Structure formats: structure tokens, C-alpha cells
Coordinates of C-alpha atoms in Angstrom, one line a residue:
Chain A
M1495 CA 0.0 0.0 0.0
Q1496 CA 1.2 3.5 -0.8
F1497 CA 0.7 6.7 1.1
G1498 CA 1.0 10.3 0.0
V1499 CA -0.2 13.8 0.0
F1500 CA -1.8 15.6 -2.8
S1501 CA -2.2 19.2 -3.4
V1502 CA -4.6 21.2 -5.6
S1503 CA -2.3 24.1 -5.5
D1504 CA -4.7 26.7 -4.2
I1505 CA -3.2 30.0 -3.1
T1506 CA -5.6 30.8 -0.2
R1507 CA -5.6 33.7 2.4
D1508 CA -4.9 32.2 5.9
P1509 CA -8.1 33.1 7.8
V1510 CA -6.2 33.1 11.0
S1511 CA -3.2 35.5 10.2
G1512 CA -5.2 37.2 7.2
E1513 CA -2.0 36.7 5.2
T1514 CA -2.3 35.6 1.5
P1515 CA 1.0 34.0 0.3
S1516 CA 2.7 35.4 -3.2
E1517 CA 2.7 32.9 -5.9
A1518 CA 6.6 32.7 -5.2
E1519 CA 6.2 31.8 -1.6
R1520 CA 3.4 29.3 -2.4
I1521 CA 5.6 27.6 -5.3
D1522 CA 8.6 27.4 -2.8
A1523 CA 6.5 26.0 -0.1
I1524 CA 5.1 23.2 -2.2
V1525 CA 8.6 21.9 -2.8
Q1526 CA 9.4 22.0 0.8
I1527 CA 6.1 20.1 1.4
A1528 CA 7.0 17.4 -1.3
E1529 CA 10.7 16.9 0.2
K1530 CA 9.1 16.7 3.7
A1531 CA 6.6 14.0 2.3
E1532 CA 9.8 11.7 1.5
E1533 CA 11.7 12.7 4.7
V1534 CA 8.8 11.6 6.8
G1535 CA 8.5 8.3 4.9
L1536 CA 5.7 9.0 2.4
D1537 CA 5.5 7.2 -1.0
V1538 CA 3.9 9.8 -3.2
F1539 CA 3.5 13.3 -4.0
A1540 CA 0.8 14.6 -6.4
I1541 CA 0.0 18.1 -7.8
G1542 CA -3.3 19.3 -9.5
E1543 CA -3.4 21.3 -12.9
H1544 CA -5.4 24.3 -13.1
H1545 CA -5.0 27.5 -15.5
N1546 CA -6.6 30.2 -13.6
P1547 CA -5.9 32.1 -10.3
P1548 CA -5.9 31.6 -7.3
F1549 CA -3.9 28.4 -8.3
F1550 CA -0.3 28.1 -9.3
S1551 CA 0.1 24.7 -10.9
S1552 CA -0.4 25.3 -14.6
A1553 CA 3.0 23.5 -15.5
P1554 CA 2.9 20.1 -13.3
T1555 CA 5.5 18.2 -15.4
T1556 CA 8.0 21.2 -14.7
L1557 CA 7.3 21.2 -10.9
L1558 CA 7.5 17.4 -10.7
A1559 CA 10.7 17.2 -12.6
H1560 CA 12.2 19.4 -10.0
I1561 CA 10.9 17.7 -7.1
A1562 CA 12.0 14.2 -8.5
A1563 CA 15.5 15.9 -8.9
R1564 CA 15.6 16.5 -5.3
T1565 CA 14.1 13.4 -3.8
K1566 CA 15.3 9.8 -3.8
R1567 CA 12.6 7.4 -3.5
L1568 CA 9.3 9.5 -3.7
I1569 CA 6.7 8.8 -6.5
V1570 CA 5.6 12.1 -8.1
S1571 CA 2.1 12.1 -9.6
T1572 CA -0.7 14.5 -10.7
A1573 CA -4.2 15.1 -9.4
T1574 CA -5.3 15.7 -12.0
T1575 CA -3.9 16.0 -15.3
L1576 CA -6.5 17.5 -17.7
I1577 CA -7.0 14.9 -20.4
T1578 CA -9.3 17.4 -21.9
T1579 CA -7.9 20.8 -22.6
N1580 CA -4.4 19.2 -23.0
D1581 CA -3.3 17.8 -26.3
P1582 CA -2.7 14.2 -25.9
V1583 CA 0.5 14.5 -27.9
R1584 CA 2.0 16.8 -25.4
I1585 CA 0.9 14.8 -22.4
A1586 CA 2.6 11.8 -24.0
E1587 CA 5.7 13.7 -24.8
E1588 CA 5.8 15.6 -21.2
Y1589 CA 5.1 12.8 -19.0
A1590 CA 7.4 10.5 -21.0
M1591 CA 10.1 12.8 -20.4
L1592 CA 9.4 13.3 -16.7
Q1593 CA 9.4 9.5 -16.3
H1594 CA 12.9 9.3 -17.9
L1595 CA 14.2 12.1 -15.6
A1596 CA 12.7 10.7 -12.6
K1597 CA 13.8 7.1 -13.4
G1598 CA 10.4 5.8 -13.4
R1599 CA 9.4 7.2 -10.2
M1600 CA 6.4 8.9 -11.4
D1601 CA 2.7 8.4 -12.6
L1602 CA -0.2 10.4 -13.4
M1603 CA -3.9 10.9 -12.7
L1604 CA -6.1 12.0 -15.6
G1605 CA -9.3 14.2 -14.8
R1606 CA -11.6 16.2 -16.9
G1607 CA -11.8 19.6 -15.1
N1608 CA -15.0 21.0 -14.4
T1609 CA -14.4 24.9 -14.8
A1610 CA -16.4 25.8 -18.0
P1611 CA -14.7 29.0 -18.9
V1612 CA -11.1 27.0 -19.0
Y1613 CA -12.3 24.7 -22.1
P1614 CA -12.3 27.9 -24.5
W1615 CA -9.1 29.0 -23.7
F1616 CA -7.7 25.8 -25.1
G1617 CA -10.1 25.7 -27.9
A1618 CA -12.5 23.1 -26.4
D1619 CA -16.2 23.1 -25.3
I1620 CA -16.9 21.6 -21.7
R1621 CA -20.2 20.2 -23.3
Q1622 CA -17.9 17.9 -25.1
S1623 CA -15.9 17.0 -21.9
L1624 CA -16.7 13.4 -21.6
P1625 CA -16.3 12.2 -25.4
L1626 CA -13.2 14.5 -25.4
A1627 CA -11.6 12.8 -22.5
L1628 CA -12.4 9.5 -23.7
E1629 CA -11.1 10.0 -27.2
N1630 CA -7.9 11.8 -26.0
Y1631 CA -7.0 8.9 -23.7
N1632 CA -7.4 6.4 -26.3
L1633 CA -4.8 8.3 -28.6
L1634 CA -2.5 8.7 -25.5
H1635 CA -2.7 5.1 -24.6
R1636 CA -1.5 4.1 -28.3
L1637 CA 0.9 7.1 -28.5
W1638 CA 2.9 5.4 -25.7
R1639 CA 2.7 1.8 -27.0
E1640 CA 3.2 2.1 -30.8
D1641 CA 6.2 3.7 -32.2
V1642 CA 4.5 5.2 -35.1
I1643 CA 0.9 5.9 -35.4
D1644 CA -1.8 7.1 -37.8
W1645 CA -4.7 8.2 -36.1
E1646 CA -7.8 10.2 -36.9
G1647 CA -10.5 11.2 -34.3
K1648 CA -13.4 13.7 -33.8
F1649 CA -11.5 16.4 -32.1
R1650 CA -7.8 16.6 -32.8
T1651 CA -5.9 17.2 -36.1
P1652 CA -5.2 13.7 -37.6
L1653 CA -1.6 12.2 -37.0
Q1654 CA 0.2 10.5 -39.9
G1655 CA 3.2 8.6 -39.3
F1656 CA 3.8 10.1 -35.8
T1657 CA 6.2 9.0 -33.2
S1658 CA 6.1 10.5 -29.7
T1659 CA 9.5 11.1 -28.3
P1660 CA 11.0 10.3 -26.0
R1661 CA 9.7 6.4 -26.0
P1662 CA 8.5 5.7 -22.5
L1663 CA 11.3 4.5 -20.1
D1664 CA 12.3 1.0 -20.9
D1665 CA 9.3 1.1 -23.3
V1666 CA 7.1 0.9 -20.2
P1667 CA 4.4 3.5 -20.4
P1668 CA 3.6 5.7 -17.3
F1669 CA 1.0 3.9 -15.0
V1670 CA -2.1 5.7 -15.3
W1671 CA -5.3 6.5 -12.8
H1672 CA -8.5 7.6 -14.0
G1673 CA -10.0 10.1 -11.3
S1674 CA -14.0 10.4 -11.4
I1675 CA -16.7 10.7 -8.9
R1676 CA -19.8 9.8 -10.9
T1677 CA -19.2 8.9 -14.3
P1678 CA -19.4 5.3 -15.3
E1679 CA -17.6 5.9 -18.8
I1680 CA -14.6 6.9 -17.2
A1681 CA -14.5 3.9 -14.8
E1682 CA -15.2 1.9 -17.9
Q1683 CA -12.2 3.3 -19.6
A1684 CA -9.9 2.5 -16.6
A1685 CA -11.2 -1.2 -16.6
Y1686 CA -10.9 -1.6 -20.3
Y1687 CA -7.2 -0.7 -20.3
G1688 CA -6.5 -2.2 -16.9
D1689 CA -5.3 1.0 -15.4
G1690 CA -6.2 2.4 -12.0
F1691 CA -9.0 4.1 -11.0
F1692 CA -9.1 6.9 -8.2
A1693 CA -12.0 8.5 -6.2
N1694 CA -11.1 11.7 -4.8
N1695 CA -13.2 10.8 -1.7
I1696 CA -13.1 14.3 -0.2
F1697 CA -16.5 16.2 -1.0
W1698 CA -19.4 13.7 -1.0
P1699 CA -20.7 10.8 0.8
K1700 CA -19.0 7.5 0.5
E1701 CA -21.9 5.9 -1.2
H1702 CA -21.3 7.6 -4.4
Y1703 CA -17.7 6.5 -4.6
M1704 CA -18.7 2.9 -3.5
R1705 CA -20.9 2.3 -6.4
L1706 CA -18.4 3.5 -8.9
I1707 CA -15.6 1.6 -7.5
K1708 CA -17.8 -1.5 -7.4
F1709 CA -18.5 -1.2 -11.1
Y1710 CA -14.9 -0.5 -12.1
R1711 CA -14.0 -3.6 -10.4
Q1712 CA -16.5 -5.7 -12.1
R1713 CA -15.4 -4.3 -15.3
Y1714 CA -11.8 -4.9 -14.6
A1715 CA -12.5 -8.6 -14.2
H1716 CA -14.8 -8.5 -17.2
Y1717 CA -11.8 -7.5 -19.5
G1718 CA -9.7 -10.1 -17.9
H1719 CA -7.0 -8.0 -16.1
G1720 CA -7.5 -10.0 -12.9
T1721 CA -10.1 -10.6 -10.4
E1722 CA -12.3 -7.8 -8.9
K1723 CA -10.1 -7.6 -5.9
Q1724 CA -6.8 -7.3 -8.1
A1725 CA -8.3 -4.0 -9.7
I1726 CA -6.0 -1.0 -8.7
V1727 CA -7.9 1.7 -6.7
G1728 CA -6.6 4.6 -5.1
L1729 CA -8.6 6.9 -2.6
G1730 CA -8.1 10.4 -1.5
G1731 CA -8.7 11.7 2.1
Q1732 CA -8.3 14.6 4.2
A1733 CA -7.3 15.0 7.7
Y1734 CA -6.1 17.3 10.4
I1735 CA -4.2 16.1 13.2
A1736 CA -3.0 17.1 16.7
K1737 CA -1.8 14.9 19.8
R1738 CA -5.1 15.9 21.6
S1739 CA -8.4 15.6 19.6
Q1740 CA -9.7 18.9 20.9
D1741 CA -6.8 20.8 19.8
A1742 CA -7.1 19.5 16.2
I1743 CA -10.5 20.6 16.1
N1744 CA -9.9 24.1 17.5
E1745 CA -6.9 24.5 15.2
F1746 CA -8.7 23.3 12.0
R1747 CA -12.1 24.8 12.6
P1748 CA -11.1 28.3 11.2
Y1749 CA -9.5 26.8 8.1
F1750 CA -12.5 24.4 7.6
N1751 CA -15.2 27.2 7.9
E1752 CA -13.5 29.5 5.1
A1753 CA -12.2 26.6 3.0
P1754 CA -13.0 26.9 -0.9
V1755 CA -15.7 24.7 -2.0
Y1756 CA -17.3 23.4 1.4
G1757 CA -16.7 26.7 3.7
H1758 CA -19.4 28.8 4.9
G1759 CA -21.5 25.6 4.6
P1760 CA -21.8 22.7 6.7
K1761 CA -20.7 22.4 10.2
M1762 CA -17.3 20.9 10.7
E1763 CA -18.8 18.0 12.8
D1764 CA -21.5 17.2 10.4
F1765 CA -18.9 17.1 7.6
M1766 CA -16.7 14.6 9.5
E1767 CA -19.7 12.5 10.2
M1768 CA -20.6 12.3 6.5
T1769 CA -17.5 12.4 4.6
P1770 CA -13.9 10.8 5.0
L1771 CA -12.7 14.1 6.7
S1772 CA -10.9 13.2 9.8
V1773 CA -10.0 15.9 12.6
G1774 CA -8.5 14.4 15.5
S1775 CA -5.7 12.6 17.3
P1776 CA -3.4 10.3 15.3
Q1777 CA -5.6 7.3 16.6
E1778 CA -8.9 8.8 15.4
V1779 CA -7.4 9.5 11.8
I1780 CA -6.1 5.9 11.7
D1781 CA -9.4 4.4 12.8
K1782 CA -11.5 6.3 10.3
T1783 CA -8.6 5.5 7.7
L1784 CA -9.1 1.9 8.5
T1785 CA -12.7 2.0 7.7
F1786 CA -12.0 3.1 3.9
R1787 CA -10.9 -0.5 3.1
E1788 CA -14.2 -2.0 4.6
H1789 CA -16.2 0.3 2.2
F1790 CA -14.2 0.0 -0.9
G1791 CA -12.3 -3.0 -0.5
D1792 CA -8.6 -3.3 -0.1
Y1793 CA -6.9 -0.7 -2.4
Q1794 CA -3.5 0.2 -3.5
R1795 CA -2.9 3.9 -2.8
Q1796 CA -4.3 6.4 0.0
M1797 CA -3.5 10.0 -0.6
F1798 CA -4.2 13.0 2.0
L1799 CA -5.2 16.5 1.3
M1800 CA -3.0 18.4 3.7
D1801 CA -1.8 21.8 2.6
H1802 CA -5.1 23.7 1.3
A1803 CA -7.4 26.3 2.7
G1804 CA -4.8 28.6 3.6
L1805 CA -3.0 26.5 6.1
P1806 CA 0.4 28.0 6.6
L1807 CA 3.7 26.2 5.4
K1808 CA 4.8 25.5 9.1
T1809 CA 1.6 23.8 10.1
V1810 CA 1.5 21.7 6.8
L1811 CA 5.1 20.5 7.7
N1812 CA 4.2 19.7 11.4
Q1813 CA 0.9 17.9 9.8
L1814 CA 3.3 16.1 7.8
D1815 CA 5.7 15.1 10.7
L1816 CA 2.5 13.8 12.6
L1817 CA 1.2 11.7 9.5
G1818 CA 4.5 10.2 8.5
E1819 CA 5.5 9.2 12.1
E1820 CA 2.3 8.6 14.1
V1821 CA -0.5 7.7 11.5
V1822 CA 1.0 5.9 8.4
P1823 CA 3.3 3.5 10.1
V1824 CA 0.3 2.1 11.9
L1825 CA -1.9 2.0 9.0
R1826 CA 0.8 0.1 7.1
K1827 CA 1.0 -2.5 9.9
E1828 CA -2.8 -2.8 10.4
I1829 CA -3.6 -2.9 6.6
E1830 CA -0.8 -5.4 6.1
A1831 CA -2.5 -7.6 8.7
R1832 CA -6.0 -7.3 7.4
Q1833 CA -5.6 -7.1 3.7
D1834 CA -6.9 -9.8 1.4
P1835 CA -3.7 -11.9 0.0
E1836 CA -5.3 -11.5 -3.4
T1837 CA -4.9 -7.8 -3.6
A1838 CA -2.6 -6.3 -6.0
K1839 CA 0.9 -4.7 -5.1
P1840 CA 0.6 -1.0 -5.8
P1841 CA 2.1 0.0 -9.3
T1842 CA 5.7 1.0 -9.6
H1843 CA 8.0 1.2 -12.6
A1844 CA 10.2 -1.6 -11.3
R1845 CA 7.0 -3.9 -10.8
R1846 CA 5.9 -2.9 -14.3
V1847 CA 9.1 -3.6 -16.0
E1848 CA 9.5 -7.0 -14.5
E1849 CA 5.8 -7.7 -15.4
K1850 CA 6.8 -7.0 -19.0
Y1851 CA 10.2 -8.5 -19.3
G1852 CA 10.7 -10.9 -16.5
D1853 CA 14.6 -11.5 -16.5
Q1854 CA 15.1 -10.3 -19.8
P1855 CA 16.5 -6.7 -20.6
A1856 CA 14.2 -4.1 -21.2
R1857 CA 13.8 -2.6 -24.6
Q1858 CA 16.1 0.6 -25.2
P1859 CA 14.9 2.4 -28.4
R1860 CA 17.9 3.8 -30.3
P1861 CA 16.7 5.9 -33.3
N1862 CA 17.8 5.3 -37.1
A1863 CA 19.8 7.8 -38.3
N1864 CA 18.3 11.3 -39.7
R1865 CA 17.7 11.0 -43.4
G1866 CA 17.8 14.5 -43.8
D1867 CA 14.3 15.3 -44.1
N1868 CA 13.5 15.6 -40.3
V1869 CA 10.8 13.0 -40.7
T1870 CA 11.7 9.3 -39.3
G1871 CA 9.5 7.4 -41.5
G1872 CA 7.9 4.0 -40.9
S1873 CA 10.5 2.3 -38.5
P1874 CA 12.3 5.3 -36.7
Y1875 CA 14.1 2.9 -34.3
Q1876 CA 17.0 0.4 -35.0
D1877 CA 14.7 -2.4 -33.6
S1878 CA 11.4 -1.2 -34.9
R1879 CA 9.2 -3.8 -35.7
Chain B
M1284 CA -57.3 -5.5 -0.9
T1285 CA -56.7 -1.9 0.0
E1286 CA -53.9 -0.1 -1.8
Q1287 CA -51.9 2.2 0.6
F1288 CA -50.9 5.6 -0.6
K1289 CA -47.9 7.4 0.9
L1290 CA -49.0 11.2 0.9
V1291 CA -46.3 13.6 1.5
V1292 CA -46.9 17.2 2.4
V1293 CA -44.0 19.5 2.1
S1294 CA -44.7 22.8 3.9
A1295 CA -42.5 26.0 3.7
G1296 CA -44.6 27.7 6.4
T1297 CA -42.3 29.4 9.1
S1298 CA -44.7 29.8 12.0
D1299 CA -46.1 27.0 14.1
P1300 CA -48.9 26.5 13.4
S1301 CA -48.5 28.1 10.0
S1302 CA -51.3 28.8 7.5
T1303 CA -49.2 27.4 4.9
R1304 CA -48.9 24.0 6.6
L1305 CA -52.6 24.3 7.6
L1306 CA -53.7 24.8 3.9
A1307 CA -51.6 21.6 3.0
E1308 CA -52.8 19.4 5.8
R1309 CA -56.7 20.2 5.1
A1310 CA -55.7 19.1 1.5
A1311 CA -53.9 16.2 2.5
Q1312 CA -56.8 15.0 4.7
R1313 CA -59.4 15.6 2.3
V1314 CA -57.1 13.4 0.0
A1315 CA -56.9 10.7 2.6
Q1316 CA -60.8 10.9 3.1
L1317 CA -61.6 10.6 -0.4
A1318 CA -59.3 7.7 -0.8
S1319 CA -60.8 5.8 2.1
E1320 CA -64.2 6.2 0.2
K1321 CA -62.7 4.8 -2.8
Q1322 CA -61.3 1.6 -0.8
Y1323 CA -57.7 3.1 -0.5
Q1324 CA -55.9 4.1 2.2
A1325 CA -53.6 7.0 2.7
G1326 CA -50.9 7.7 5.2
I1327 CA -49.7 11.1 5.6
Q1328 CA -46.1 12.2 6.1
V1329 CA -45.1 15.8 6.6
V1330 CA -41.8 17.5 5.4
E1331 CA -41.3 20.8 7.3
L1332 CA -38.8 22.7 5.4
R1333 CA -38.3 25.0 8.3
E1334 CA -36.4 22.4 10.2
L1335 CA -34.0 21.7 7.0
A1336 CA -33.4 25.5 6.4
S1337 CA -29.6 25.1 7.2
E1338 CA -29.2 22.0 5.4
I1339 CA -30.9 23.2 2.4
A1340 CA -28.6 26.3 2.4
N1341 CA -25.6 24.0 2.8
A1342 CA -26.5 21.9 -0.1
L1343 CA -27.0 24.8 -2.5
V1344 CA -23.6 26.0 -1.6
S1345 CA -21.6 23.0 -1.0
N1346 CA -23.5 19.9 -2.5
H1347 CA -23.4 18.6 1.0
I1348 CA -26.6 16.9 1.9
G1349 CA -27.1 16.7 5.4
P1350 CA -29.0 13.8 7.3
K1351 CA -32.4 15.6 7.9
L1352 CA -32.2 16.5 4.4
Q1353 CA -31.3 13.0 2.9
Q1354 CA -34.5 11.7 5.1
A1355 CA -36.7 14.3 3.4
I1356 CA -35.4 13.2 -0.1
T1357 CA -36.0 9.7 0.6
T1358 CA -39.5 10.5 1.8
L1359 CA -40.4 12.2 -1.2
Q1360 CA -38.9 9.3 -3.3
H1361 CA -41.2 6.8 -1.8
A1362 CA -44.4 9.3 -2.3
D1363 CA -47.2 8.5 -4.2
G1364 CA -48.5 11.9 -3.9
I1365 CA -47.3 15.2 -2.8
V1366 CA -48.9 18.3 -1.7
A1367 CA -46.3 21.0 -1.7
S1368 CA -47.3 24.4 0.0
T1369 CA -45.4 27.8 0.6
P1370 CA -46.0 31.2 1.5
V1371 CA -45.8 33.9 -0.9
Y1372 CA -43.0 36.5 -0.2
K1373 CA -42.4 39.5 -2.7
A1374 CA -44.7 38.0 -5.3
G1375 CA -43.2 34.7 -5.5
A1376 CA -42.6 31.3 -3.6
S1377 CA -40.7 31.2 -0.6
G1378 CA -36.8 31.0 -1.3
L1379 CA -36.7 28.2 1.1
F1380 CA -39.4 26.2 -0.9
T1381 CA -37.8 26.7 -4.3
S1382 CA -34.3 26.1 -3.1
F1383 CA -35.3 22.8 -1.7
F1384 CA -36.9 21.6 -4.9
Q1385 CA -33.8 23.0 -6.7
I1386 CA -31.6 20.7 -4.7
L1387 CA -33.8 17.5 -5.8
D1388 CA -32.2 15.3 -8.5
N1389 CA -34.0 16.2 -11.6
D1390 CA -35.2 12.6 -11.8
L1391 CA -36.5 12.3 -8.2
L1392 CA -40.1 13.2 -8.6
I1393 CA -40.6 12.0 -12.5
A1394 CA -44.4 11.4 -13.1
K1395 CA -45.4 11.9 -9.4
P1396 CA -48.9 13.6 -8.8
V1397 CA -48.6 17.1 -7.0
V1398 CA -51.2 19.4 -5.5
L1399 CA -49.5 23.1 -5.4
A1400 CA -50.6 25.3 -2.7
A1401 CA -49.6 28.9 -1.3
T1402 CA -50.5 31.2 1.1
A1403 CA -50.3 35.2 1.1
G1404 CA -51.6 38.3 3.0
T1405 CA -53.4 39.6 -0.1
A1406 CA -55.4 38.2 -2.9
R1407 CA -53.2 39.9 -5.5
H1408 CA -50.8 37.1 -5.0
A1409 CA -53.4 34.7 -6.5
L1410 CA -51.5 33.7 -9.7
V1411 CA -48.0 32.9 -8.2
V1412 CA -49.1 29.1 -8.2
D1413 CA -50.1 29.0 -11.6
D1414 CA -47.7 31.5 -13.2
Q1415 CA -44.5 30.6 -11.1
M1416 CA -44.7 27.4 -9.4
R1417 CA -45.9 25.2 -12.2
G1418 CA -42.9 25.8 -14.1
L1419 CA -40.6 24.2 -11.3
F1420 CA -42.8 21.2 -11.1
A1421 CA -43.2 20.8 -15.0
Y1422 CA -39.2 20.8 -14.8
L1423 CA -39.2 18.2 -12.4
R1424 CA -41.6 16.3 -14.7
T1425 CA -44.3 15.9 -12.0
V1426 CA -47.8 15.8 -12.7
V1427 CA -49.6 18.8 -11.2
V1428 CA -53.3 18.6 -10.8
P1429 CA -55.6 21.2 -12.4
T1430 CA -56.8 22.8 -9.5
S1431 CA -54.2 24.9 -7.6
L1432 CA -54.9 26.0 -4.1
F1433 CA -54.2 29.5 -2.8
A1434 CA -55.6 31.1 0.3
S1435 CA -55.2 34.7 1.3
T1436 CA -56.5 36.0 4.4
E1437 CA -60.0 36.4 3.2
D1438 CA -60.2 32.9 1.5
W1439 CA -60.2 31.3 5.3
Q1440 CA -63.6 32.4 6.0
D1441 CA -64.8 31.6 2.4
N1442 CA -66.4 28.2 1.7
A1443 CA -65.2 28.5 -1.7
L1444 CA -61.7 27.4 -0.5
N1445 CA -63.1 24.2 0.7
K1446 CA -64.7 23.6 -2.5
R1447 CA -61.3 24.1 -4.3
I1448 CA -59.7 21.9 -1.8
D1449 CA -62.2 19.1 -2.6
R1450 CA -61.5 19.5 -6.3
A1451 CA -57.8 19.4 -5.8
A1452 CA -58.0 16.4 -3.6
L1453 CA -60.2 14.4 -5.9
E1454 CA -57.9 15.3 -8.8
L1455 CA -54.7 14.1 -7.0
V1456 CA -56.6 10.9 -5.9
A1457 CA -57.7 10.1 -9.5
L1458 CA -54.1 10.5 -10.5
M1459 CA -52.8 8.2 -7.7
A1460 CA -55.3 5.7 -8.5
S1461 CA -54.7 5.6 -12.1
G1462 CA -51.3 4.1 -11.5
F1463 CA -49.9 6.9 -13.8
E1464 CA -46.5 6.8 -12.1
K1465 CA -45.9 3.4 -12.1
Q1466 CA -46.7 2.9 -15.5
V1467 CA -44.4 5.8 -16.5
R1468 CA -41.6 4.7 -14.4
A1469 CA -42.0 1.0 -15.6
E1470 CA -42.4 1.6 -19.2
S1471 CA -40.6 4.9 -19.9
W1472 CA -37.9 5.5 -17.2
G1473 CA -35.0 5.1 -19.5
R1474 CA -36.2 8.0 -21.8
Y1475 CA -35.9 10.5 -19.1
Q1476 CA -32.4 12.2 -18.3
H1477 CA -30.4 10.5 -15.6
E1478 CA -27.1 10.7 -14.0
F1479 CA -25.3 7.9 -12.4
G1480 CA -26.4 7.9 -8.8
S1481 CA -29.4 10.3 -9.3
A1482 CA -33.0 9.9 -8.4
G1483 CA -31.8 10.3 -4.7
G1484 CA -29.1 7.5 -5.0
T1485 CA -31.2 5.0 -6.7
E1486 CA -30.5 5.2 -10.6
L1487 CA -27.8 3.0 -10.8
S1488 CA -28.3 1.4 -14.1
I1489 CA -25.6 1.6 -16.8
D1490 CA -26.0 1.3 -20.4
L1491 CA -22.9 -0.5 -21.6
D1492 CA -24.2 -0.3 -25.2
S1493 CA -24.1 3.5 -25.8
D1494 CA -21.5 5.3 -28.2
L1495 CA -19.9 6.8 -25.3
M1496 CA -19.2 3.4 -23.7
R1497 CA -17.9 2.1 -27.1
L1498 CA -15.4 4.9 -27.0
A1499 CA -14.5 4.3 -23.5
A1500 CA -13.6 1.0 -24.4
G1501 CA -11.2 1.9 -27.2
G1502 CA -13.7 2.3 -30.0
H1503 CA -15.0 5.0 -31.9
A1504 CA -18.3 7.1 -30.8

């Protein structure tokens, strides 16, 4: 089981101090948060993608490459990469490059984005969001698996004899999670390709996610990738931890009350009751997180949202200490003891290389010489089939 | 064999007792009485929106459905007939009333028979029900009975109000007894717009044979 933190990259006024960090401060902070995640023993750091203030993360692969260079074990990922407004060709290129630089310590999560005005900025239309996402991913999936592709679809310019470079590291495409909260078509696509399925698990009552995850597991088995229990599931979660339960509640309440999206709405206690939010002692966060596998089945990745709503850097780093030192080690032990032995191992590059090649060496594509026309032709690599 | 109707009163009245609830309950009781004369039974449940006010506001701004609101949604989901009643404020239905119905899934109330009722301080608001409220219930694909109920101060001492209540009540009983909702839902449910998990969390069917599902599985839409 992998544990990590994910950030939406919001730059939010701290409701207690009244300060709003600058973009520069927040970008520096996120690098420190990612480094801290590795230091306290977490496995994954993921960043969102947005193209409007008050968010900073418009170029996730640049940030993640920097973080990968500054860390040793941490897997860098996204939450989410927009499969609608990004050109799938650019996603294929950028994330393959990241995969090389991070030596395989990366994966990505795809999402559609729900902010209508963003779509036309990139020449897209939110009303076509779902078919756009599905078609774009069908293309992305091929770009990472076929050296040369001819492709024609409804939304993007056709491709003739196109090769996405660099080829994935060891010719093993990055692992992909598909994030969705209520769209069966996205779960179906994840299942069809044998990819991971991620439920953000933050806002809505768990019943919403349980239904979709169950459908994904059934379809994963239907397409022959393994049993329902072997499907690859990730979950989000949200926690604020203090040694004493009452301190956690008192400290987090002003941030909760003014948080973007759910602030000025439900009472924190009601929200805790009906959603996966835990605010309390390490033991309370452990107990609540342990219930997730009872609802959703054994799963591979648990992400926590920890740096949002204007929480200052110092507090976030302190939260990561508590998460890494007092919560996650217990969760690892408890989950290992309870987990169904049939459960799939979490995806890593090393494991995927081994699955593909066994003891054999991995393919290392070497291009043929440039013929002088800057076009590589039908067999661009020396070992092209 | 007597069929049991579940009749749900939704009231946006604010005082206790409120004339808004009173009007709705008189209609509901008349429905129950007429039903029993026709060998049916009707049980009445009341949803007081006043008690849900903060959860309704939370749901509007954060999508978060609180426990009492969830219970009200479940009650409506199982209703065979609805009497929905609101006070008129500033020449329109109470914001509490419209907010509540705006939160519901679009397909929660499909084909359910509804009596609409409103109360006001002056007869000048008399067309609020027919001119404003019907549109909302048409959007929700309910069947609103032809007779709308409206009571301003002077109507409470006018026997004509009772006659209108009788008319509306019988219209509702006739619609419930016809099995209209059951038939529409049984034979035509799939033709309405649904989302996964809509209809109060009960709409879980997935059409694997759609263009989008084929696209999801690597094909072409």
C-alpha cells in the first residue's frame, strides 16, 4: 500500500493570520512540502493542474521534474492532469520526459476539469468534455505503446506516421489513474485498459464512490485483467491531526469554515460525520482511515489532502510529521495484517518492468539516423518492428 | 385488498402552526378521506422545510446533503402523491421552498402527482401558483393537478376554498389511483435524463451499449 499527499495548488488567504502567500512563496512551499513527504516516509506526492488564479500549478511536469531531482524514493504524480484541454500528444511527450528524468518514479492521474471557462481558452467545449476525455485517452494510450501511429478522431488534427518522443522509459508506459466521482464511462475506460481508478473521496458521502468503484472492479475483471479484488484503486482523504483531539478541532475549524468549496456551509462535525474528513488525534485518523478498505475493498494508494485552505507552511510541515510518524506506520501495519492476500501490489515502474520483461533486459529504443528530411518514417528505431 | 398511498406534505411555512401548513394539511386530509371512500388508504407524512433550512442552504452552496435533508429526499422518493405548500413572499414562492426543490435530483419526482398550494396576505398574489410554481414542477416532470390552491387572509372564511380543496384532492386521488406514475416509470424511465447515482441515489443502471461506452472501450463514438 502506498501513502501520499496531494495538493490542488490553491493559493488561499490564511483566515487566522489574514495573510495571502505570494505565488513565489507558495511555489517554494510546495517543493518543501514534497521534500518533507519523502523525509517522513510517505511514498507519493501529487499536484493538481489549473489554468486560472488562485492556483499556481499550470505546468505540473516542470514542478514534478524538479521535485524528482531533489528526492530519492518519492513517486511524483498528478491530481489531476487535464485529459480534456491538454493535447494528448503533449501529455505523451511531457510525461514520458518526466518518466525518464524521474527514473520511473512517477505516474499520473487523468481528470476532466469542471471549470467551464477554461475549456474555450484551449479551444475546447465543456459540453464535449466526456467524449473529449475518452477519445484523448484512447490516443494517449496508443502514443505510448506504438512507435509510429496513424490516427484520426473527432477532436484533434489527424496524425500520420507520428512518433511520440522520447519513448517511455524501458518502453514501459507511465502508470495511469483515472479520477472520477460519478461517471461510469471513465470507470469503464480505466477497466478496459487495466489502468487504476481513483476516487477523490473528499466531498461527497462514501456511497457515491462505493458504487463507481464496484462497477470499475467488475469491469476490470470482465476485461480479463484479473479478479475484482486485483483491480487497482486509489482513494483520497483529508485529515488534520494533533496529539489531542480537541486541539485538532480548535486549530482546524477556522480553516474549515472558510475553505474554498465547502466553507461557509456545513458544520465541521457534520462534514466529518458524512465524509472521509478526519480531524483529531493520530488514533482517530487511523481508525477512520482503516474503515475505507471496509467500504471500498482493499486498495493500493491512499492520498491525503493536507496543504489547502490557507494552512501556513509551518503547520503543513508539522502535519506531515504527524502523518508520517504517527499515522502511516500504524496504517501500514494494520492494513498489512488485514489485507486480502489476493490484493494487487501497488504500481511501480520496477514492478511494471518486471511484469513486461521478466528476467530479460528492457527494450532501449535507439533511433535510426536522420535521413535529412527531419521525418523519421515508418521504422524510426533500429529495432522497430 | 386496499392499496396504501403514501402522501407527503411539503410545507415551507415558518410559524407554528402556520397557515401554509394548515392549508396543505387540509388538502392532505381531504385526500385521505376521499381515498378511503374509494377503498384506498392514505398515510400522511409531513416534511417541514423550516427544520431543514440550514441543511438546504448548505446543500445549495456545497453539494453536501445533511442527514435530515437526506431523510426528506428519501420520503419524497417513496411518495405516491405530494402536497407542496409555500407562503408567498415578494410576489413569489418562498426561497426556502424553491431552494429545496432545486436541490433535488432532476429525476427524483418523475411522474408523481402533485397538488400545489400557496398562502399570502393579499389576493393580489393569487396567480403565483399557476404562473410561477407550475414551471418548477413541470421541469421536475411531475403531474400537477389542474386545481391550484391559494389562500389569502379572506379565503379562510370563504367556503369556496373548501370546494377548491375538494376539487384538488379528488384530482390527486384520481391520478394516484390511475397508476400513472408506476406505468411511466415502468415503461419509460430510460427515456428521461439520468445521471449515475441520481433519483436520490437509486438510479444505478449503466447502459454498456452507448456510443460513449464504446468510445471508453477503445472504439469510436
